[in-house]
Coordinates of C-alpha atoms in Angstrom, one line a residue:
Chain Q
X98 CA -20.8 -148.9 85.3
X99 CA -22.6 -148.0 82.0
X100 CA -25.5 -146.3 83.8
X101 CA -23.6 -143.8 85.6
X102 CA -24.5 -140.3 84.8
X103 CA -21.7 -137.7 84.6
X104 CA -22.7 -135.9 87.8
X105 CA -22.6 -139.2 89.8
X106 CA -18.8 -139.4 89.2
X107 CA -17.6 -138.3 92.5
X108 CA -19.9 -141.0 94.3
X109 CA -18.9 -143.7 92.1
X110 CA -15.1 -143.0 92.8
X111 CA -15.8 -142.9 96.3
X112 CA -17.7 -146.2 96.2
X113 CA -14.9 -147.8 94.3
X114 CA -12.3 -146.7 96.9
X115 CA -14.5 -148.1 99.7
X116 CA -14.8 -151.3 97.9
X117 CA -11.0 -151.4 97.1
X118 CA -10.2 -151.0 100.9
X119 CA -12.7 -153.7 101.8
X120 CA -10.9 -156.1 99.5
X121 CA -7.5 -155.1 100.9
X122 CA -9.0 -155.9 104.4
X123 CA -9.9 -159.3 103.4
X124 CA -7.0 -160.2 101.3
X125 CA -4.1 -158.8 103.3
X126 CA -5.8 -159.3 106.7
X127 CA -5.1 -155.6 107.8
X128 CA -7.9 -154.0 109.7
X129 CA -8.9 -150.7 107.9
X130 CA -12.5 -150.7 109.4
X131 CA -11.9 -147.2 111.1
X132 CA -11.0 -145.9 107.5
X133 CA -14.0 -147.5 105.6
X134 CA -16.2 -146.3 108.3
X135 CA -15.1 -142.6 107.8
X136 CA -15.3 -143.1 103.8
X137 CA -18.9 -144.4 104.3
X138 CA -19.7 -141.4 106.3
X139 CA -18.3 -139.4 103.5
X140 CA -20.3 -141.0 101.0
X141 CA -23.5 -140.7 102.8
X142 CA -22.9 -137.0 102.7
X143 CA -21.7 -136.9 99.3
X144 CA -24.8 -138.6 98.1
X145 CA -27.0 -136.1 100.1
X146 CA -25.2 -133.3 98.6
X147 CA -25.3 -134.4 94.9
X148 CA -28.8 -135.9 94.8
X149 CA -30.3 -133.4 97.1
X150 CA -29.3 -130.4 95.0
X151 CA -29.8 -131.6 91.3
X152 CA -30.0 -129.0 88.7
X153 CA -32.5 -129.0 86.0
X154 CA -30.1 -130.8 83.4
X155 CA -29.3 -133.4 86.1
X156 CA -32.8 -134.2 86.4
X157 CA -33.3 -134.4 82.6
X158 CA -30.7 -137.0 82.6
X159 CA -32.2 -139.0 85.5
X160 CA -35.6 -138.7 83.6
X161 CA -33.9 -140.1 80.7
X162 CA -31.9 -142.9 82.4
X163 CA -32.1 -146.1 80.4
X164 CA -33.2 -147.9 83.3
X165 CA -35.9 -145.5 84.5
X166 CA -39.0 -147.5 85.4
X167 CA -41.7 -147.5 82.6
X168 CA -45.6 -147.4 82.8
X169 CA -45.6 -151.2 82.7
X170 CA -43.0 -151.3 85.6
X171 CA -45.5 -149.3 87.8
X172 CA -48.7 -151.2 86.5
X173 CA -47.1 -154.6 87.6
X174 CA -46.5 -153.1 91.2
X175 CA -49.6 -151.0 91.8
X176 CA -52.6 -152.8 90.3
X177 CA -54.0 -156.4 90.4
X178 CA -56.0 -158.3 87.8
X179 CA -54.3 -156.0 85.2
X180 CA -55.6 -156.9 81.8
X181 CA -54.0 -155.1 78.7
X182 CA -56.5 -154.3 75.9
X183 CA -55.4 -153.5 72.6
X184 CA -56.1 -151.5 69.4
X185 CA -58.1 -148.4 68.6
X186 CA -60.8 -150.3 66.3
X187 CA -59.9 -148.1 63.5
X188 CA -56.5 -148.8 62.2
X189 CA -54.2 -150.8 64.5
X190 CA -52.6 -151.4 67.9
X191 CA -50.0 -148.8 68.9
X192 CA -47.3 -150.3 71.3
X193 CA -46.3 -146.9 72.3
X194 CA -49.2 -146.6 74.5
X195 CA -50.5 -149.4 77.0
X196 CA -53.7 -149.5 78.6
X197 CA -56.2 -151.9 80.1
X198 CA -58.4 -152.5 83.3
X199 CA -57.3 -153.8 86.7
X200 CA -57.8 -153.1 90.4
X201 CA -56.5 -150.5 92.7
X202 CA -56.8 -151.5 96.3
X203 CA -59.6 -153.6 95.2
X204 CA -61.5 -151.1 93.2
X205 CA -61.4 -151.3 89.3
X206 CA -59.7 -148.6 87.4
X207 CA -58.6 -148.0 84.0
X208 CA -54.9 -147.6 83.3
X209 CA -53.4 -145.9 80.5
X210 CA -49.6 -145.0 80.0
X211 CA -46.9 -144.1 77.3
X212 CA -44.6 -147.2 77.0
X213 CA -41.0 -146.9 76.2
X214 CA -38.5 -149.8 75.8
X215 CA -35.3 -150.2 78.0
X216 CA -33.4 -151.8 75.4
X217 CA -33.0 -151.2 71.6
X218 CA -35.1 -153.9 70.5
X219 CA -37.9 -153.0 72.7
X220 CA -37.6 -149.5 71.8
X221 CA -38.1 -150.0 68.3
X222 CA -41.2 -152.3 69.0
X223 CA -42.5 -149.3 71.1
X224 CA -41.3 -146.6 68.7
X225 CA -39.4 -145.2 71.5
X226 CA -42.6 -144.3 73.4
X227 CA -43.8 -141.9 70.8
X228 CA -47.3 -142.7 69.8
X229 CA -49.0 -142.6 66.6
X230 CA -52.5 -141.2 66.2
X231 CA -54.0 -144.9 66.7
X232 CA -52.3 -144.8 70.2
X233 CA -54.3 -141.8 71.2
X234 CA -57.4 -143.3 69.8
X235 CA -56.9 -146.4 71.7
X236 CA -56.4 -144.3 74.8
X237 CA -59.5 -142.5 74.2
X238 CA -61.6 -145.6 73.4
X239 CA -60.3 -146.8 77.1
X240 CA -61.2 -143.5 78.5
X241 CA -64.7 -143.7 77.2
X242 CA -65.1 -147.3 78.2
X243 CA -64.0 -146.2 81.8
X244 CA -66.7 -143.6 81.6
X245 CA -69.4 -146.0 80.7
X246 CA -68.5 -148.2 83.6
X247 CA -67.9 -145.3 86.1
X248 CA -64.3 -146.2 86.9
X249 CA -61.6 -143.7 87.4
X250 CA -58.8 -143.2 84.9
X251 CA -55.1 -143.3 85.8
X252 CA -52.6 -142.0 83.1
X253 CA -48.8 -142.3 83.3
X254 CA -47.2 -139.9 81.0
X255 CA -43.7 -140.9 79.6
X256 CA -42.8 -139.7 76.1
X257 CA -40.5 -137.6 74.3
X258 CA -43.4 -136.5 72.2
X259 CA -45.9 -137.8 69.6
X260 CA -44.5 -139.5 66.6
X261 CA -43.1 -137.1 64.2
X262 CA -43.7 -139.0 60.6
X263 CA -45.3 -139.2 57.4
X264 CA -47.9 -141.9 58.4
X265 CA -48.8 -140.0 61.6
X266 CA -49.7 -136.9 59.5
X267 CA -51.6 -138.8 57.0
X268 CA -53.9 -140.4 59.9
X269 CA -54.2 -137.0 61.6
X270 CA -51.9 -136.8 64.6
X271 CA -53.2 -133.3 65.1
X272 CA -56.6 -134.3 65.1
X273 CA -56.1 -137.5 67.5
X274 CA -54.3 -135.4 70.0
X275 CA -57.0 -132.4 69.9
X276 CA -59.7 -135.1 70.3
X277 CA -58.2 -136.3 73.6
X278 CA -57.9 -132.8 74.9
X279 CA -61.7 -132.1 74.4
X280 CA -62.7 -135.7 75.3
X281 CA -60.8 -135.8 78.6
X282 CA -62.1 -132.2 79.5
X283 CA -65.6 -133.7 79.3
X284 CA -65.0 -137.3 80.7
X285 CA -67.3 -137.7 83.8
X286 CA -65.0 -139.9 85.8
X287 CA -61.9 -139.0 87.7
X288 CA -58.7 -138.5 85.9
X289 CA -55.5 -138.6 87.6
X290 CA -52.2 -138.0 85.7
X291 CA -48.7 -138.9 86.7
X292 CA -45.5 -137.8 84.6
X293 CA -43.0 -140.5 85.4
X294 CA -40.2 -139.8 83.0
X295 CA -40.2 -137.2 80.2
X296 CA -43.4 -135.4 79.5
X297 CA -42.8 -134.2 75.8
X298 CA -45.4 -131.3 74.5
X299 CA -48.6 -132.2 73.0
X300 CA -48.0 -136.0 72.8
X301 CA -47.7 -135.9 76.6
X302 CA -50.6 -133.6 77.1
X303 CA -53.0 -136.0 75.1
X304 CA -52.8 -138.0 78.2
X305 CA -52.5 -135.3 80.6
X306 CA -55.9 -133.5 80.9
X307 CA -56.6 -134.6 84.4
X308 CA -58.3 -133.6 87.6
X309 CA -54.9 -134.1 89.5
X310 CA -51.5 -133.8 87.8
X311 CA -48.6 -135.1 89.6
X312 CA -45.0 -135.4 88.5
X313 CA -42.1 -137.6 89.9
X314 CA -39.5 -135.4 91.3
X315 CA -36.9 -136.1 88.6
X316 CA -39.4 -136.1 85.5
X317 CA -39.8 -133.2 83.3
X318 CA -42.7 -131.8 81.3
X319 CA -42.1 -129.3 78.5
X320 CA -43.4 -127.5 75.5
X321 CA -40.2 -128.4 73.6
X322 CA -37.3 -130.5 74.2
X323 CA -34.2 -128.8 75.8
X324 CA -32.3 -129.6 72.6
X325 CA -35.0 -128.2 70.4
X326 CA -35.4 -125.2 72.3
X327 CA -31.5 -124.5 72.4
X328 CA -31.5 -124.9 68.6
X329 CA -34.2 -122.2 68.0
X330 CA -33.0 -120.0 70.7
X331 CA -29.1 -120.0 70.2
X332 CA -29.1 -121.9 67.0
X333 CA -27.1 -124.6 69.0
X334 CA -28.5 -127.8 70.4
X335 CA -25.6 -128.3 72.7
X336 CA -26.9 -125.4 74.7
X337 CA -29.7 -128.0 76.1
X338 CA -28.4 -127.5 79.7
X339 CA -29.0 -123.9 79.6
X340 CA -32.4 -124.4 77.9
X341 CA -33.4 -127.1 80.6
X342 CA -32.9 -124.4 83.2
X343 CA -34.5 -121.4 81.1
X344 CA -37.5 -123.3 80.1
X345 CA -38.6 -124.4 83.8
X346 CA -39.4 -127.9 83.0
X347 CA -38.6 -129.9 86.3
X348 CA -41.3 -131.1 88.6
X349 CA -40.0 -128.7 91.3
X350 CA -40.1 -125.7 88.9
X351 CA -43.6 -126.6 87.6
X352 CA -44.9 -127.0 91.1
X353 CA -43.7 -123.6 92.0
X354 CA -45.3 -122.3 89.1
X355 CA -48.6 -123.6 90.1
X356 CA -48.9 -125.8 87.2
X357 CA -49.1 -129.3 88.7
X358 CA -50.6 -130.5 91.9
X359 CA -47.8 -132.2 93.6
X360 CA -44.2 -133.6 93.4
X361 CA -44.0 -137.3 94.4
X362 CA -40.5 -137.8 95.9
X363 CA -38.1 -140.0 94.3
X364 CA -35.7 -142.6 95.9
X365 CA -32.3 -140.8 96.4
X366 CA -30.5 -141.1 92.9
X367 CA -33.6 -141.9 90.8
X368 CA -36.6 -144.1 90.6
X369 CA -34.4 -146.7 88.8
X370 CA -32.5 -147.4 92.2
X371 CA -35.7 -149.2 93.7
X372 CA -38.6 -149.5 91.7
X373 CA -40.7 -151.2 94.4
X374 CA -40.1 -148.5 96.8
X375 CA -40.8 -145.8 94.2
X376 CA -44.1 -147.8 93.2
X377 CA -45.0 -147.4 97.0
X378 CA -44.5 -143.7 96.9
X379 CA -46.8 -143.4 94.0
X380 CA -49.4 -145.7 95.6
X381 CA -49.7 -143.0 98.4
X382 CA -50.5 -140.2 96.2
X383 CA -52.9 -142.4 94.0
X384 CA -54.7 -143.3 97.2
X385 CA -55.1 -139.9 98.5
X386 CA -56.0 -138.5 95.3
X387 CA -58.8 -141.0 94.4
X388 CA -60.2 -140.5 97.8
X389 CA -60.8 -136.9 97.2
X390 CA -62.0 -137.3 93.8
X391 CA -64.3 -140.2 94.5
X392 CA -66.7 -137.5 96.3
X393 CA -67.5 -135.8 93.3
X394 CA -70.2 -136.6 90.8
X395 CA -69.3 -136.5 86.9
X396 CA -70.8 -133.1 86.1
X397 CA -69.1 -131.6 89.1
X398 CA -65.8 -133.2 88.0
X399 CA -65.9 -131.9 84.5
X400 CA -66.7 -128.3 85.9
X401 CA -63.9 -128.3 88.1
X402 CA -61.5 -129.6 85.7
X403 CA -62.6 -126.8 83.3
X404 CA -61.9 -124.2 86.0
X405 CA -58.5 -125.7 86.8
X406 CA -57.4 -125.3 83.1
X407 CA -59.2 -121.9 82.8
X408 CA -57.1 -120.8 85.6
X409 CA -53.8 -121.6 83.9
X410 CA -52.1 -118.7 82.3
X411 CA -50.3 -115.3 83.1
X412 CA -51.2 -111.9 81.1
X413 CA -51.1 -108.2 81.6
X414 CA -53.1 -105.5 80.3
X415 CA -51.8 -102.4 78.2
X416 CA -52.6 -100.1 81.3
X417 CA -50.4 -102.4 83.6
X418 CA -47.4 -101.4 81.7
X419 CA -48.2 -98.1 80.1
X420 CA -49.6 -95.8 82.6
X421 CA -52.9 -94.2 81.4
X422 CA -52.6 -90.4 81.7
Chain P
X76 CA -14.4 -85.4 46.3
X77 CA -16.2 -83.3 43.8
X78 CA -16.6 -86.6 41.6
X79 CA -18.7 -88.3 44.5
X80 CA -21.4 -85.6 44.2
X81 CA -21.9 -86.5 40.6
X82 CA -21.7 -90.1 41.1
X83 CA -24.8 -92.3 40.5
X84 CA -23.7 -95.2 42.3
X85 CA -25.0 -95.4 45.7
X86 CA -22.5 -95.4 48.5
X87 CA -24.7 -97.5 50.9
X88 CA -26.9 -100.6 50.1
X89 CA -30.6 -100.3 51.2
X90 CA -31.5 -102.8 53.5
X91 CA -35.3 -103.5 53.4
X92 CA -36.9 -102.8 56.9
X93 CA -38.2 -105.4 59.4
X94 CA -41.7 -104.6 58.2
X95 CA -41.1 -105.0 54.4
X96 CA -39.5 -108.2 55.1
X97 CA -42.5 -109.5 57.0
X98 CA -45.4 -108.5 54.8
X99 CA -46.6 -107.0 51.8
X100 CA -44.7 -103.9 51.7
X101 CA -46.7 -100.6 51.4
X102 CA -45.1 -99.8 48.2
X103 CA -46.7 -99.8 44.9
X104 CA -45.7 -103.2 43.7
X105 CA -45.1 -106.7 45.1
X106 CA -43.9 -110.0 44.1
X107 CA -46.1 -113.2 44.5
X108 CA -43.7 -115.6 46.4
X109 CA -45.1 -118.6 44.5
X110 CA -45.2 -117.6 40.9
X111 CA -42.8 -114.6 41.2
X112 CA -45.1 -112.4 39.1
X113 CA -44.6 -108.7 40.0
X114 CA -48.1 -107.0 40.5
X115 CA -49.6 -103.9 41.8
X116 CA -50.6 -104.2 45.4
X117 CA -53.8 -102.3 44.7
X118 CA -54.8 -105.0 42.2
X119 CA -53.9 -107.6 44.7
X120 CA -55.8 -106.1 47.6
X121 CA -58.8 -105.7 45.3
X122 CA -58.5 -109.8 44.6
X123 CA -58.6 -110.4 48.4
X124 CA -54.9 -110.7 48.5
X125 CA -55.0 -113.7 46.2
X126 CA -52.5 -113.9 43.3
X127 CA -54.4 -113.7 40.0
X128 CA -51.9 -115.7 38.2
X129 CA -51.4 -118.8 40.5
X130 CA -54.1 -118.5 43.1
X131 CA -51.5 -118.1 45.8
X132 CA -53.3 -117.0 49.1
X133 CA -51.1 -114.1 50.6
X134 CA -51.4 -113.6 54.4
X135 CA -53.8 -111.5 55.7
X136 CA -53.6 -109.6 59.0
X137 CA -56.2 -110.2 61.6
X138 CA -58.2 -106.9 60.7
X139 CA -57.9 -107.4 57.0
X140 CA -59.4 -110.9 57.5
X141 CA -62.2 -109.5 59.6
X142 CA -63.1 -106.9 57.0
X143 CA -63.3 -109.8 54.4
X144 CA -65.6 -111.9 56.6
X145 CA -67.9 -109.8 58.6
X146 CA -70.7 -107.4 57.5
X147 CA -69.1 -104.0 57.3
X148 CA -69.2 -102.0 60.7
X149 CA -70.5 -105.0 62.6
X150 CA -67.1 -106.0 64.5
X151 CA -66.9 -105.3 67.9
X152 CA -63.9 -106.3 69.7
X153 CA -63.2 -108.2 73.1
X154 CA -60.2 -108.0 75.4
X155 CA -58.2 -105.9 73.0
X156 CA -56.0 -104.7 75.8
X157 CA -54.6 -108.0 76.9
X158 CA -50.5 -108.3 76.5
X159 CA -48.2 -110.9 77.1
X160 CA -46.6 -111.4 80.8
X161 CA -43.4 -113.0 81.1
X162 CA -43.9 -116.0 83.8
X163 CA -40.7 -117.8 83.2
X164 CA -38.7 -114.6 82.9
X165 CA -37.5 -115.7 79.6
X166 CA -34.7 -114.0 78.0
X167 CA -35.9 -111.0 75.8
X168 CA -39.4 -112.1 75.6
X169 CA -41.1 -108.9 76.7
X170 CA -38.8 -107.0 74.4
X171 CA -39.5 -109.2 71.5
X172 CA -43.3 -108.9 72.1
X173 CA -43.1 -105.2 72.5
X174 CA -41.3 -105.1 68.9
X175 CA -44.1 -107.1 67.5
X176 CA -46.7 -105.1 69.1
X177 CA -45.0 -101.9 67.3
X178 CA -44.6 -103.8 63.9
X179 CA -48.1 -105.2 63.7
X180 CA -50.0 -102.6 65.6
X181 CA -51.6 -105.5 67.4
X182 CA -51.4 -106.3 71.2
X183 CA -51.2 -110.1 70.7
X184 CA -51.5 -112.9 68.1
X185 CA -55.2 -113.2 68.0
X186 CA -58.0 -110.7 67.7
X187 CA -61.5 -111.8 69.1
X188 CA -64.9 -110.1 69.1
X189 CA -68.3 -110.5 67.6
X190 CA -70.0 -109.2 64.4
X191 CA -72.6 -110.5 61.9
X192 CA -72.2 -112.6 58.6
X193 CA -75.0 -111.9 56.2
X194 CA -76.9 -110.6 59.3
X195 CA -76.4 -113.5 61.5
X196 CA -74.5 -112.7 64.8
X197 CA -71.3 -114.8 65.4
X198 CA -68.4 -114.6 67.9
X199 CA -65.2 -114.7 65.9
X200 CA -61.4 -115.1 66.5
X201 CA -58.5 -114.4 64.0
X202 CA -54.9 -115.2 64.6
X203 CA -52.3 -113.3 63.0
X204 CA -49.0 -115.0 62.0
X205 CA -47.0 -111.8 62.1
X206 CA -47.2 -111.5 65.8
X207 CA -44.6 -113.9 67.2
X208 CA -45.4 -116.2 64.4
X209 CA -49.0 -116.4 65.6
X210 CA -47.9 -118.7 68.4
X211 CA -50.3 -119.4 71.4
X212 CA -49.3 -118.2 74.9
X213 CA -51.5 -117.2 77.8
X214 CA -53.0 -114.5 76.2
X215 CA -54.1 -116.2 73.0
X216 CA -55.3 -119.0 75.0
X217 CA -57.2 -116.7 77.5
X218 CA -58.8 -114.4 74.7
X219 CA -60.0 -117.6 72.6
X220 CA -61.3 -119.2 76.0
X221 CA -63.2 -115.9 76.8
X222 CA -64.5 -115.6 73.3
X223 CA -65.8 -119.1 73.6
X224 CA -67.7 -118.4 76.8
X225 CA -69.1 -115.3 75.1
X226 CA -70.5 -117.4 72.5
X227 CA -72.0 -119.7 75.3
X228 CA -73.4 -116.9 77.1
X229 CA -75.0 -115.2 74.1
X230 CA -76.0 -118.6 72.4
X231 CA -74.0 -117.8 69.3
X232 CA -71.8 -119.8 67.0
X233 CA -67.9 -119.5 67.2
X234 CA -65.8 -119.2 64.2
X235 CA -62.0 -119.3 64.6
X236 CA -59.4 -118.4 61.9
X237 CA -56.2 -120.1 62.9
X238 CA -52.8 -119.1 61.8
X239 CA -50.0 -120.2 64.0
X240 CA -46.7 -121.9 64.4
X241 CA -47.8 -123.5 67.5
X242 CA -47.6 -123.2 71.1
X243 CA -45.4 -120.1 72.3
X244 CA -42.0 -121.6 73.4
X245 CA -41.2 -118.5 75.8
X246 CA -44.0 -119.3 78.0
X247 CA -43.3 -123.1 78.3
X248 CA -45.8 -125.2 80.0
X249 CA -48.3 -122.3 80.3
X250 CA -48.4 -122.3 76.6
X251 CA -48.8 -126.2 76.5
X252 CA -51.7 -126.0 78.9
X253 CA -53.6 -123.4 76.6
X254 CA -54.0 -126.3 74.2
X255 CA -56.1 -128.0 76.9
X256 CA -57.6 -124.9 78.1
X257 CA -59.1 -123.8 74.7
X258 CA -60.2 -127.4 74.0
X259 CA -61.9 -127.6 77.5
X260 CA -63.8 -124.3 76.7
X261 CA -64.9 -125.9 73.3
X262 CA -66.1 -128.8 75.4
X263 CA -68.4 -126.5 77.2
X264 CA -69.6 -125.1 74.0
X265 CA -70.2 -128.4 72.4
X266 CA -72.2 -129.5 75.5
X267 CA -74.5 -126.3 74.7
X268 CA -75.1 -127.5 71.3
X269 CA -73.5 -124.5 69.7
X270 CA -71.6 -124.6 66.5
X271 CA -67.9 -124.2 66.0
X272 CA -66.5 -123.5 62.5
X273 CA -62.7 -123.7 62.2
X274 CA -61.1 -122.2 59.4
X275 CA -57.3 -123.3 59.2
X276 CA -55.3 -120.8 57.3
X277 CA -51.6 -120.7 56.3
X278 CA -49.8 -121.8 58.3
X279 CA -51.7 -124.0 61.1
X280 CA -49.1 -126.2 62.8
X281 CA -47.9 -127.7 66.0
X282 CA -49.9 -127.0 69.3
X283 CA -52.7 -125.1 67.7
X284 CA -53.2 -127.7 64.9
X285 CA -53.2 -130.2 67.7
X286 CA -55.9 -128.3 69.9
X287 CA -59.0 -126.1 68.9
X288 CA -58.1 -125.7 65.2
X289 CA -58.7 -129.4 64.6
X290 CA -61.9 -129.3 66.8
X291 CA -64.4 -127.8 64.6
X292 CA -67.8 -129.2 63.9
X293 CA -66.8 -128.2 60.5
X294 CA -63.1 -127.8 59.5
X295 CA -62.4 -126.0 56.6
X296 CA -59.0 -124.5 55.0
X297 CA -57.8 -122.1 52.4
X298 CA -56.0 -123.5 49.4
X299 CA -52.5 -124.2 49.7
X300 CA -52.4 -123.6 53.6
X301 CA -49.7 -125.5 55.4
X302 CA -51.3 -127.6 58.1
X303 CA -49.7 -130.3 60.3
X304 CA -48.6 -131.6 63.6
X305 CA -44.8 -131.8 63.2
X306 CA -42.6 -129.3 61.3
X307 CA -41.4 -130.5 57.9
X308 CA -37.7 -130.4 58.8
X309 CA -38.2 -132.6 61.9
X310 CA -40.1 -135.2 59.9
X311 CA -37.3 -135.1 57.2
X312 CA -34.7 -135.4 59.9
X313 CA -36.5 -138.3 61.4
X314 CA -37.2 -140.3 58.2
X315 CA -34.0 -139.0 56.4
X316 CA -35.8 -138.4 53.1
X317 CA -37.3 -135.4 51.4
X318 CA -41.0 -135.1 51.6
X319 CA -43.3 -134.4 48.6
X320 CA -44.1 -130.8 47.8
X321 CA -47.8 -131.2 48.6
X322 CA -47.1 -132.7 52.0
X323 CA -49.2 -131.1 54.8
X324 CA -51.0 -128.8 52.5
X325 CA -54.8 -128.2 52.8
X326 CA -55.3 -130.4 49.8
X327 CA -53.2 -133.2 51.2
X328 CA -55.2 -133.2 54.4
X329 CA -58.5 -133.2 52.3
X330 CA -57.2 -136.1 50.4
X331 CA -56.5 -137.9 53.9
X332 CA -59.9 -137.2 55.2
X333 CA -58.8 -134.6 57.8
X334 CA -60.9 -131.7 56.5
X335 CA -64.5 -130.9 55.4
X336 CA -63.6 -128.5 52.4
X337 CA -60.9 -126.5 51.0
X338 CA -62.7 -123.2 50.1
X339 CA -61.2 -120.1 48.2
X340 CA -60.8 -117.0 49.9
X341 CA -63.2 -115.7 47.1
X342 CA -66.0 -118.0 48.4
X343 CA -65.4 -118.0 52.0
X344 CA -67.7 -115.6 53.4
X345 CA -70.6 -116.9 51.2
X346 CA -69.6 -120.6 52.6
X347 CA -69.7 -119.5 56.2
X348 CA -72.9 -117.6 55.5
X349 CA -74.4 -120.7 54.2
X350 CA -73.3 -122.9 57.1
X351 CA -74.6 -120.3 59.6
X352 CA -77.9 -120.0 57.9
X353 CA -78.3 -123.8 58.0
X354 CA -77.9 -123.7 61.7
X355 CA -79.4 -120.5 62.8
X356 CA -82.1 -119.9 63.6
X357 CA -83.0 -123.5 63.5
X358 CA -81.6 -123.9 60.0
X359 CA -85.1 -122.9 58.5
X360 CA -85.3 -120.4 55.5

């Protein structure tokens, strides 16, 4: 299988062995059901051991899996009457961000998400999920529209980062991201953000200033990619595995640090194993989150959101480390 | 050997100290990194650390900047004693921070406080690129946020001099979230109808350029300052071609509509003074 990840090798080998025995049984007519049953028990245990104890680098690999569900996969399953809207009204339509309106459990919402492709052709069309400034400006336009019509905003975060290119700089990538941060901070409707794959730096955060921030269990959120960090730290991008551990970028790590509101459990082996079921997990979190947030008026939401972000940060004072005599 | 005593040749090469490498040396002369002219430091300082030959704007420390910008004796510092914590237990982060404190005599990469410009009170923050490349971690984000809150409480304008390589890697997502935090604080300032002037100085890149530094009611930059989102090397690797020399300079941004003005350091205080006077009190003469 092309899609298998290195750490899944023992599982795949065992699965192949079971399959072999099964063919043997049917072809040769020898009953090996006892043996097969034993191996299937072992497989169950092996899967539990491997998928239940994923290290950060293994999670990074799942987050980057080519089959990993994208924003549109979840939008299809979670919302009805979804209408995609295009363009920032200023420059163009960025296909690395999708957005529009639809219903969640009958009620109107605005949905915005980074959009990657799964195959090369679509990835090129979507710029590998790396938005240009017009993508962020489209997102902002849809958020302001949501505010006008008082519907909650749901953001799916899934990007390696904002596009690093000449044109993005010329059109103000920095300003586009910064503008979203300040406008999201002041948006008078609920904002729920869910990291579904990779949350790469400022390009992710530009859809990430929400009242509730959740991450799928095998997604990541980071200020710099593990490869980038390794290159800077140890002048060696092959140390990415080590950087992934040091940087604390996985959902469980970030939850423990108090930086996100919840970890959405994933299907064993990763969300790509069963998209329908995974969407079901997300639905539960969205439902609960919306229930809580619908009780607050716009001003309260903005104030609470400000306090939430204001409280993020760890610092000392000189007197904490150098005793005053 | 006896001959060694008379030998004029030095036995050991002198390696410039860390400090000498990083900033204008405390010696008599210095060399302009742009036009390579050798000049007296005294003369350079008299000229606001701007090269007389080629107009290159040398880096200023936070306190040098405050001295050039505020009325003499008017500065009162906020939160001077805040220093970095190490939430990720990142290898050698605290040691490096301590080294930078030693080297720069600053506790962190930003100095905040209040003072007056031509008699008009303002809250002000100045980043210092010598401290961890001016990167923004929790302390920088918190100090800027508190300064903005002081401006809100005191009904004062806020001026921020950015000089930063971006978010501080060693604090991971804590650093990333400071972008949201400072921007959210600016939203509060904005709601109060207060003025924010962002001055982008060399260099203003990454997470700082993509947050508060781009959010001024008025954005101005010093000539030649490097300002951009992505690093030059990353862009060159992505597009596989060399970028023009003026790419991501203040002048490039002005040309592309990203800045209100590029202002020489010699005129900066006057410009800030005029902007403040046009806004406070009530913009009337």
